[in-house]
Tab-separated table of C-alpha atoms in Angstrom:
chain	number	residue	atom	x	y	z
M	999	MET	CA	0.000	0.000	0.000
M	1000	ALA	CA	1.168	3.532	-0.745
M	1001	ASP	CA	2.395	5.530	2.263
M	1002	THR	CA	0.224	8.652	1.998
M	1003	THR	CA	2.014	10.274	4.954
M	1004	LEU	CA	5.207	10.813	2.949
M	1005	ASN	CA	5.880	14.305	1.618
M	1006	PRO	CA	7.161	14.083	-2.012
M	1007	GLY	CA	9.040	17.382	-1.750
M	1008	ALA	CA	10.759	16.425	1.500
M	1009	GLU	CA	11.760	12.996	0.204
M	1010	LEU	CA	13.134	14.509	-3.009
M	1011	GLU	CA	15.131	17.051	-0.969
M	1012	ARG	CA	16.519	14.145	1.086
M	1013	LEU	CA	17.542	12.322	-2.097
M	1014	VAL	CA	19.279	15.446	-3.439
M	1015	ASP	CA	21.129	15.803	-0.122
M	1016	ILE	CA	22.205	12.135	-0.206
M	1017	MET	CA	23.534	12.645	-3.736
M	1018	ARG	CA	25.384	15.776	-2.638
M	1019	GLN	CA	27.064	13.871	0.196
M	1020	LEU	CA	28.027	10.975	-2.092
M	1021	ARG	CA	29.802	13.410	-4.414
M	1022	ALA	CA	31.375	15.533	-1.667
M	1023	GLU	CA	34.900	15.325	-0.324
M	1024	GLY	CA	35.055	12.167	1.773
M	1025	GLY	CA	31.988	10.742	0.013
M	1026	CYS	CA	31.770	7.572	-2.078
M	1027	PRO	CA	34.889	7.049	-4.300
M	1028	TRP	CA	32.817	5.451	-7.079
M	1029	ASP	CA	30.224	8.224	-7.182
M	1030	ARG	CA	32.952	10.882	-7.127
M	1031	GLU	CA	34.616	9.364	-10.214
M	1032	GLN	CA	31.514	9.470	-12.437
M	1033	ASP	CA	30.858	11.928	-15.246
M	1034	LEU	CA	28.317	12.307	-18.058
M	1035	ARG	CA	30.053	9.736	-20.248
M	1036	SER	CA	30.446	7.075	-17.570
M	1037	LEU	CA	26.818	7.403	-16.433
M	1038	ARG	CA	25.289	6.907	-19.889
M	1039	PRO	CA	25.067	3.079	-19.740
M	1040	TYR	CA	23.511	3.211	-16.268
M	1041	LEU	CA	20.828	5.653	-17.408
M	1042	LEU	CA	19.955	3.342	-20.304
M	1043	GLU	CA	19.951	0.246	-18.125
M	1044	GLU	CA	17.704	1.820	-15.520
M	1045	ALA	CA	15.251	2.980	-18.195
M	1046	PHE	CA	15.117	-0.535	-19.655
M	1047	GLU	CA	14.675	-2.046	-16.182
M	1048	VAL	CA	11.694	0.250	-15.590
M	1049	LEU	CA	10.257	-0.995	-18.877
M	1050	GLU	CA	10.872	-4.600	-17.794
M	1051	GLU	CA	9.046	-4.015	-14.506
M	1052	MET	CA	6.129	-2.452	-16.376
M	1053	ASP	CA	5.847	-5.725	-18.306
M	1054	ARG	CA	6.082	-7.726	-15.073
M	1055	VAL	CA	3.255	-5.711	-13.504
M	1056	ALA	CA	1.143	-6.390	-16.603
M	1057	HIS	CA	1.661	-10.110	-15.971
M	1058	GLY	CA	0.858	-10.003	-12.266
M	1059	GLY	CA	4.172	-8.761	-10.886
M	1060	SER	CA	4.778	-6.470	-7.956
M	1061	TRP	CA	4.019	-2.756	-8.073
M	1062	ARG	CA	6.496	-2.426	-5.197
M	1063	THR	CA	9.345	-3.639	-7.402
M	1064	PHE	CA	8.198	-1.230	-10.119
M	1065	CYS	CA	8.410	1.524	-7.495
M	1066	GLU	CA	12.011	0.520	-6.700
M	1067	GLU	CA	13.026	0.630	-10.362
M	1068	LEU	CA	11.425	4.052	-10.807
M	1069	GLY	CA	13.525	5.140	-7.847
M	1070	ASP	CA	16.683	3.851	-9.532
M	1071	LEU	CA	15.803	5.845	-12.654
M	1072	LEU	CA	15.046	8.947	-10.578
M	1073	PHE	CA	18.442	8.584	-8.900
M	1074	GLN	CA	20.094	8.817	-12.339
M	1075	ILE	CA	18.275	12.106	-12.981
M	1076	VAL	CA	19.316	13.420	-9.569
M	1077	PHE	CA	22.907	12.290	-10.269
M	1078	HIS	CA	23.049	14.186	-13.584
M	1079	ALA	CA	21.506	17.260	-11.994
M	1080	GLN	CA	24.164	17.144	-9.260
M	1081	LEU	CA	26.938	17.087	-11.888
M	1082	ALA	CA	25.371	20.161	-13.484
M	1083	THR	CA	24.995	21.856	-10.084
M	1084	GLU	CA	28.706	21.366	-9.339
M	1085	LEU	CA	29.536	23.107	-12.628
M	1086	GLY	CA	27.069	25.929	-11.967
M	1087	GLU	CA	24.955	24.987	-15.005
M	1088	PHE	CA	21.588	24.107	-13.427
M	1089	THR	CA	20.039	22.364	-10.415
M	1090	LEU	CA	17.331	19.738	-9.990
M	1091	ALA	CA	14.949	22.594	-9.163
M	1092	ASP	CA	15.674	24.045	-12.638
M	1093	VAL	CA	14.906	20.653	-14.184
M	1094	ALA	CA	11.567	20.426	-12.361
M	1095	LYS	CA	10.673	24.051	-13.139
M	1096	ALA	CA	11.480	23.649	-16.847
M	1097	ILE	CA	9.232	20.618	-17.318
M	1098	GLY	CA	6.512	22.167	-15.148
M	1099	ASP	CA	6.523	25.367	-17.219
M	1100	LYS	CA	6.498	23.338	-20.438
M	1101	LEU	CA	3.503	21.249	-19.374
M	1102	VAL	CA	1.536	24.332	-18.344
M	1103	SER	CA	2.303	26.167	-21.592
M	1104	ARG	CA	1.370	23.154	-23.739
M	1105	HIS	CA	-1.934	22.557	-21.936
M	1106	PRO	CA	-3.661	25.944	-22.226
M	1107	HIS	CA	-6.986	24.095	-22.319
M	1108	VAL	CA	-6.272	22.958	-18.736
M	1109	PHE	CA	-4.199	25.731	-17.149
M	1110	GLY	CA	-4.758	28.822	-19.290
M	1111	GLY	CA	-8.458	29.051	-19.960
M	1112	GLY	CA	-7.826	28.232	-23.610
M	1113	GLN	CA	-10.069	26.522	-26.151
M	1114	ARG	CA	-11.664	23.308	-24.907
M	1115	MET	CA	-10.172	20.176	-26.478
M	1116	GLU	CA	-12.671	17.587	-27.683
M	1117	GLY	CA	-10.321	14.592	-27.793
M	1118	ALA	CA	-6.760	13.271	-27.709
M	1119	GLU	CA	-6.185	13.912	-31.425
M	1120	GLN	CA	-7.003	17.607	-31.072
M	1121	VAL	CA	-4.693	17.809	-28.042
M	1122	LEU	CA	-1.828	16.261	-30.043
M	1123	ASP	CA	-2.390	18.627	-32.979
M	1124	ASN	CA	-2.368	21.625	-30.662
M	1125	TRP	CA	0.735	20.263	-28.854
M	1126	ALA	CA	2.627	20.115	-32.175
M	1127	LYS	CA	1.708	23.718	-33.002
M	1128	LEU	CA	2.705	24.991	-29.556
M	1129	LYS	CA	5.985	23.051	-29.729
M	1130	ALA	CA	6.807	24.567	-33.118
M	1131	ALA	CA	6.045	28.046	-31.782
M	1132	GLU	CA	8.321	27.441	-28.774
M	1133	LYS	CA	11.163	26.322	-31.026
M	1134	LYS	CA	10.752	29.382	-33.241
M	1135	ARG	CA	10.966	31.659	-30.201
M	1136	LYS	CA	14.131	29.918	-28.997
M	1137	THR	CA	15.978	29.354	-32.299
M	1138	GLY	CA	14.343	31.647	-34.817
M	1139	ARG	CA	13.048	28.739	-36.893
M	1140	GLU	CA	10.266	26.189	-36.551
M	1141	GLY	CA	12.426	23.202	-37.417
M	1142	SER	CA	11.088	19.907	-38.769
M	1143	VAL	CA	7.839	18.255	-37.782
M	1144	LEU	CA	9.966	15.133	-37.213
M	1145	ASP	CA	12.245	16.776	-34.638
M	1146	GLY	CA	12.303	15.343	-31.143
M	1147	VAL	CA	12.610	11.620	-31.906
M	1148	PRO	CA	16.052	10.537	-30.643
M	1149	VAL	CA	18.299	9.036	-33.302
M	1150	ALA	CA	19.535	6.503	-30.721
M	1151	ALA	CA	16.006	5.255	-29.927
M	1152	PRO	CA	15.176	1.638	-30.889
M	1153	ALA	CA	14.474	1.576	-34.629
M	1154	LEU	CA	10.926	0.183	-34.459
M	1155	MET	CA	9.951	2.757	-31.844
M	1156	ARG	CA	11.559	5.533	-33.866
M	1157	ALA	CA	9.756	4.487	-37.059
M	1158	GLU	CA	6.433	4.526	-35.249
M	1159	ARG	CA	7.037	7.934	-33.663
M	1160	LEU	CA	8.213	9.481	-36.945
M	1161	THR	CA	5.099	8.327	-38.824
M	1162	GLU	CA	2.949	9.555	-35.935
M	1163	LYS	CA	4.528	13.017	-36.149
M	1164	ALA	CA	4.108	13.106	-39.943
M	1165	SER	CA	0.445	12.163	-39.547
M	1166	ARG	CA	-0.194	15.333	-37.527
M	1167	ILE	CA	0.075	17.448	-40.680
M	1168	GLY	CA	-2.053	15.047	-42.744
M	1169	PHE	CA	0.750	12.896	-44.226
M	1170	ASP	CA	-0.826	9.532	-43.458
M	1171	TRP	CA	-2.784	6.578	-44.810
M	1172	ALA	CA	-6.564	6.842	-44.987
M	1173	ASP	CA	-7.257	3.668	-42.991
M	1174	VAL	CA	-5.751	0.459	-41.639
M	1175	ALA	CA	-6.664	-1.456	-44.801
M	1176	SER	CA	-4.419	0.855	-46.825
M	1177	VAL	CA	-1.524	0.280	-44.429
M	1178	ARG	CA	-2.059	-3.484	-44.580
M	1179	ALA	CA	-2.074	-3.356	-48.386
M	1180	LYS	CA	1.227	-1.475	-48.313
M	1181	LEU	CA	2.721	-4.202	-46.108
M	1182	THR	CA	1.610	-6.842	-48.616
M	1183	GLU	CA	3.241	-4.826	-51.402
M	1184	GLU	CA	6.511	-4.534	-49.464
M	1185	LEU	CA	6.500	-8.273	-48.669
M	1186	GLY	CA	6.153	-8.984	-52.397
M	1187	GLU	CA	9.163	-6.799	-53.154
M	1188	LEU	CA	11.126	-8.570	-50.416
M	1189	ASP	CA	10.256	-11.938	-51.978
M	1190	GLU	CA	11.589	-10.683	-55.319
M	1191	ALA	CA	14.842	-9.510	-53.709
M	1192	ILE	CA	15.267	-12.874	-51.953
M	1193	ALA	CA	14.653	-14.728	-55.210
M	1194	ALA	CA	17.281	-12.564	-56.932
M	1195	LYS	CA	19.734	-13.225	-54.062
M	1196	ASP	CA	20.619	-9.545	-54.076
M	1197	ARG	CA	21.969	-8.823	-50.580
M	1198	ASP	CA	21.644	-5.038	-50.806
M	1199	ALA	CA	18.120	-5.268	-52.211
M	1200	ILE	CA	17.118	-7.739	-49.488
M	1201	GLU	CA	18.308	-5.352	-46.786
M	1202	HIS	CA	16.508	-2.447	-48.472
M	1203	GLU	CA	13.214	-4.300	-48.863
M	1204	LEU	CA	13.405	-5.841	-45.388
M	1205	GLY	CA	13.775	-2.317	-43.994
M	1206	ASP	CA	10.656	-1.265	-45.900
M	1207	VAL	CA	8.749	-4.266	-44.514
M	1208	LEU	CA	9.775	-3.429	-40.943
M	1209	PHE	CA	8.882	0.236	-41.450
M	1210	SER	CA	5.455	-0.783	-42.797
M	1211	LEU	CA	4.952	-3.077	-39.803
M	1212	ALA	CA	5.776	-0.209	-37.434
M	1213	ASN	CA	3.232	1.963	-39.265
M	1214	LEU	CA	0.627	-0.809	-39.044
M	1215	ALA	CA	1.361	-1.141	-35.324
M	1216	ARG	CA	0.588	2.550	-34.888
M	1217	PHE	CA	-2.707	2.220	-36.744
M	1218	VAL	CA	-3.943	-0.759	-34.712
M	1219	GLY	CA	-2.766	0.734	-31.396
M	1220	ALA	CA	-0.264	-2.028	-30.588
M	1221	PRO	CA	3.222	-0.419	-30.385
M	1222	ALA	CA	5.682	-2.476	-32.428
M	1223	GLU	CA	8.435	-2.260	-29.819
M	1224	ASP	CA	6.100	-3.552	-27.096
M	1225	ALA	CA	4.701	-6.303	-29.334
M	1226	LEU	CA	8.194	-7.518	-30.260
M	1227	ARG	CA	9.373	-7.349	-26.655
M	1228	MET	CA	6.422	-9.505	-25.577
M	1229	ALA	CA	7.150	-11.960	-28.413
M	1230	ILE	CA	10.751	-12.200	-27.176
M	1231	ARG	CA	9.456	-12.779	-23.655
M	1232	ARG	CA	7.257	-15.638	-24.903
M	1233	PHE	CA	10.076	-17.153	-26.970
M	1234	THR	CA	12.440	-17.041	-23.975
M	1235	ALA	CA	9.901	-18.643	-21.620
M	1236	ARG	CA	9.042	-21.383	-24.132
M	1237	PHE	CA	12.665	-22.160	-24.967
M	1238	GLN	CA	13.608	-22.296	-21.285
M	1239	HIS	CA	10.677	-24.708	-20.791
M	1240	ILE	CA	12.241	-26.928	-23.477
M	1241	GLU	CA	15.613	-26.777	-21.700
M	1242	SER	CA	14.034	-27.629	-18.345
M	1243	ALA	CA	12.018	-30.515	-19.823
M	1244	LEU	CA	15.074	-31.997	-21.520
M	1245	ARG	CA	17.091	-31.771	-18.306
M	1246	THR	CA	14.296	-33.554	-16.431
M	1247	GLU	CA	14.342	-36.307	-19.062
M	1248	GLY	CA	18.105	-36.547	-18.877
M	1249	VAL	CA	18.486	-35.604	-22.566
M	1250	ALA	CA	21.489	-33.462	-23.509
M	1251	LEU	CA	20.471	-30.144	-25.119
M	1252	GLY	CA	22.207	-30.947	-28.386
M	1253	ASP	CA	20.903	-34.509	-28.661
M	1254	ALA	CA	17.153	-33.912	-28.970
M	1255	THR	CA	15.525	-34.189	-32.394
M	1256	LEU	CA	13.601	-31.288	-33.893
M	1257	ALA	CA	10.356	-33.241	-33.387
M	1258	HIS	CA	11.241	-33.730	-29.725
M	1259	LEU	CA	11.958	-30.002	-29.304
M	1260	GLU	CA	8.740	-29.090	-31.112
M	1261	ARG	CA	6.702	-31.312	-28.778
M	1262	HIS	CA	7.976	-29.453	-25.730
M	1263	TRP	CA	7.490	-26.113	-27.541
M	1264	GLN	CA	3.813	-26.912	-28.133
M	1265	ASP	CA	3.476	-27.991	-24.490
M	1266	ALA	CA	4.895	-24.624	-23.421
M	1267	LYS	CA	2.361	-22.826	-25.640
M	1268	ALA	CA	-0.480	-24.859	-24.156
M	1269	ARG	CA	0.647	-23.990	-20.613
M	1270	GLU	CA	0.836	-20.332	-21.653
M	1271	LYS	CA	-2.768	-20.348	-22.866
M	1272	ALA	CA	-3.923	-21.849	-19.572
M	1273	LEU	CA	-2.539	-18.872	-17.611
M	1274	PRO	CA	-4.756	-15.893	-16.714
M	1275	PRO	CA	-4.505	-13.030	-19.226
M	1276	PRO	CA	-2.176	-10.092	-18.451
M	1277	THR	CA	-3.644	-7.474	-16.141
M	1278	TRP	CA	-2.567	-4.263	-14.495
M	1279	VAL	CA	-3.685	-5.577	-11.103
M	1280	PRO	CA	-0.775	-7.259	-9.277
M	1281	ARG	CA	-1.406	-10.909	-8.377
M	1282	ALA	CA	2.015	-12.311	-7.503
M	1283	PRO	CA	4.195	-9.792	-5.650
M	1284	VAL	CA	7.955	-10.159	-5.881
M	1285	THR	CA	9.418	-10.806	-2.434
M	1286	THR	CA	12.827	-9.228	-1.845
M	1287	LEU	CA	15.083	-10.946	0.669
M	1288	ARG	CA	18.024	-8.779	1.757
M	1289	LEU	CA	20.980	-10.630	3.263
M	1290	GLY	CA	24.126	-9.055	4.686
M	1291	VAL	CA	27.461	-10.744	3.894
M	1292	ALA	CA	31.013	-9.979	4.997
M	1293	ASP	CA	32.793	-10.914	1.753
M	1294	LEU	CA	30.576	-9.675	-1.084
M	1295	PRO	CA	33.079	-10.421	-3.935
M	1296	ALA	CA	33.259	-14.097	-2.884
M	1297	GLN	CA	29.465	-14.262	-2.510
M	1298	ARG	CA	28.944	-12.608	-5.890
M	1299	ALA	CA	31.398	-14.957	-7.634
M	1300	PHE	CA	29.612	-17.972	-6.131
M	1301	TRP	CA	26.069	-16.866	-6.999
M	1302	ASP	CA	27.021	-15.515	-10.432
M	1303	ALA	CA	28.112	-19.069	-11.241
M	1304	LEU	CA	25.259	-20.870	-9.457
M	1305	ALA	CA	22.271	-18.678	-10.398
M	1306	PRO	CA	22.177	-19.542	-14.126
M	1307	ARG	CA	22.515	-23.247	-13.296
M	1308	LEU	CA	19.374	-22.912	-11.190
M	1309	GLY	CA	17.583	-20.982	-13.935
M	1310	TRP	CA	17.821	-17.708	-12.013
M	1311	THR	CA	18.394	-14.256	-13.477
M	1312	THR	CA	21.388	-12.178	-12.424
M	1313	ARG	CA	20.383	-8.532	-12.251
M	1314	ARG	CA	22.648	-5.492	-12.327
M	1315	ALA	CA	22.743	-4.017	-8.844
M	1316	PRO	CA	22.151	-0.243	-8.454
M	1317	ALA	CA	25.035	-0.035	-5.974
M	1318	ALA	CA	28.540	-1.518	-5.957
M	1319	ASP	CA	27.942	-3.075	-2.528
M	1320	GLN	CA	25.032	-5.269	-3.719
M	1321	ALA	CA	24.524	-8.430	-5.778
M	1322	ILE	CA	20.988	-9.275	-6.959
M	1323	TYR	CA	19.454	-12.519	-8.251
M	1324	GLU	CA	15.839	-13.216	-9.161
M	1325	GLU	CA	13.559	-16.147	-9.918
M	1326	GLY	CA	9.822	-15.833	-10.349
M	1327	GLY	CA	8.424	-14.091	-7.280
M	1328	LEU	CA	11.650	-14.088	-5.250
M	1329	ARG	CA	14.536	-11.627	-5.415
M	1330	LEU	CA	17.738	-12.221	-3.413
M	1331	THR	CA	19.777	-9.127	-2.609
M	1332	PHE	CA	23.181	-9.688	-0.995
M	1333	GLU	CA	24.675	-6.575	0.600
M	1334	ALA	CA	28.142	-5.963	2.000
M	1335	SER	CA	27.717	-5.630	5.756
M	1336	ALA	CA	29.904	-5.419	8.846
M	1337	THR	CA	27.164	-7.384	10.655
M	1338	PRO	CA	26.358	-10.291	8.286
M	1339	THR	CA	23.042	-12.110	8.366
M	1340	ALA	CA	23.370	-15.263	10.444
M	1341	GLY	CA	21.236	-18.065	11.846
M	1342	LEU	CA	18.906	-18.299	8.843
M	1343	ARG	CA	18.025	-21.480	6.986
M	1344	LEU	CA	16.627	-20.558	3.567
M	1345	VAL	CA	14.585	-22.810	1.285
M	1346	LEU	CA	14.735	-22.783	-2.533
M	1347	THR	CA	12.222	-24.720	-4.621
M	1348	ALA	CA	13.703	-27.133	-7.159
M	1349	PRO	CA	11.772	-27.665	-10.425
M	1350	SER	CA	12.298	-31.443	-10.334
M	1351	PRO	CA	14.111	-34.251	-8.457
M	1352	ALA	CA	16.575	-34.380	-11.354
M	1353	ALA	CA	17.523	-30.760	-10.697
M	1354	VAL	CA	18.317	-31.652	-7.087
M	1355	GLU	CA	20.454	-34.592	-8.195
M	1356	ARG	CA	22.501	-32.363	-10.520
M	1357	LEU	CA	23.294	-29.789	-7.850
M	1358	PRO	CA	26.019	-31.686	-5.880
M	1359	ALA	CA	28.256	-31.861	-8.956
M	1360	ILE	CA	27.675	-28.155	-9.604
M	1361	LEU	CA	28.504	-27.229	-6.004
M	1362	ALA	CA	31.662	-29.337	-6.077
M	1363	ALA	CA	33.047	-27.081	-8.805
M	1364	LEU	CA	32.304	-23.839	-6.925
M	1365	PRO	CA	34.805	-22.474	-4.371
M	1366	GLY	CA	33.317	-21.725	-0.981
M	1367	ALA	CA	30.425	-24.189	-1.250
M	1368	ARG	CA	29.867	-26.957	1.295
M	1369	LEU	CA	27.370	-29.767	0.842
M	1370	ILE	CA	25.794	-30.457	4.243
M	1371	GLN	CA	23.173	-33.108	3.465
M	1372	HIS	CA	21.858	-34.868	0.366
M	1373	GLN	CA	18.991	-37.290	-0.045
M	1374	ALA	CA	16.425	-38.023	-2.748
M	1375	GLY	CA	14.749	-34.793	-3.856
M	1376	HIS	CA	16.377	-32.721	-1.115
M	1377	LEU	CA	19.773	-31.317	-0.195
M	1378	THR	CA	21.268	-28.694	2.083
M	1379	PHE	CA	24.353	-26.617	1.317
M	1380	GLN	CA	26.278	-23.650	2.672
M	1381	ASP	CA	27.472	-20.732	0.527
M	1382	PRO	CA	30.740	-18.750	1.019
M	1383	SER	CA	29.071	-16.343	3.471
M	1384	GLY	CA	28.006	-19.201	5.752
M	1385	LEU	CA	24.318	-18.945	4.838
M	1386	VAL	CA	22.569	-22.347	4.793
M	1387	TRP	CA	20.237	-23.213	1.908
M	1388	GLU	CA	17.811	-26.066	1.373
M	1389	TYR	CA	17.099	-27.054	-2.237
M	1390	ALA	CA	14.124	-29.381	-2.554
M	1391	THR	CA	11.173	-30.317	-4.717
M	1392	PRO	CA	7.735	-29.259	-3.381
M	1393	VAL	CA	6.029	-31.720	-1.051
M	1394	GLU	CA	2.832	-33.054	-2.673
């Protein structure tokens, strides 16, 4: 539940102060070394992690985890604003004021007593005109209707946004049928290029097909980038189901026939269809378990090697003194601590008895691991930090 007693302004001031201390003399060495160039990959990663959490929420994931990722992205903005503050360029207050002023000026129908807008399309048209007027005031020219779509944006997203901007001045197809006909035309030209085995022509025509698909996505209201990302998510889940099924059967990944692989693929699709449809109401919150360890590098090395063998995901930690691993509804966060977590016995669910039987050999190859007990469908081991873990199949 949201904490309605928190004051957004006070919490943002606290975050700015924390950032200031991290960058100050005697602050964090890593934070003090960063500049605009070094922070670029982190800004991108945090933005993509927010997008990933949005997808997880749509499939029943935790809003709380989404909140955490938004915080990580906000921290990047605060970090960049602090760099600018140190150079006397601008502060976070300037950033907030600039976007606030822009939103007010571009919504005269809400804040300025302007003409009432009858729908989203009219709002977008008016937004484009106001934006062009702003640019002319600042630069002396209106610029292009297509301005404002980052060149570095994903290509499908960029194609969709460019056609959307062009449509605002009437450069658009009449209806979805016309767009679909154009896609058919482009597919025919791609077929001709493939038949001619002309590499340059194939690339050209494939680009036209993808551009037409992005345009079609805009018309039907299903963003191409989102649709492809969801298709990748489905492919990954289905393929990992195949891998898990083959391991359970004791079949090496490279030894299965195509028919065998296809059988498990169809099983994965059938399981998918049996699941509840995506929703924006969380059903399965992600539980975060934070554990303090004395030797984080040793712990990270151990779990970086073990996590993928368990089918877990290794996530990039927002801080250098953390290591994060996730599986389904559970997230493990190991943190460097002078007072390590002790006395806990933690239970991990194994997907099958075969998975339990494979684990001793895996642990034997990992430094710092100690096998405590092993019996059918159940084992107990200790990691480098001394934490004790049980790995077992669910009890029927």
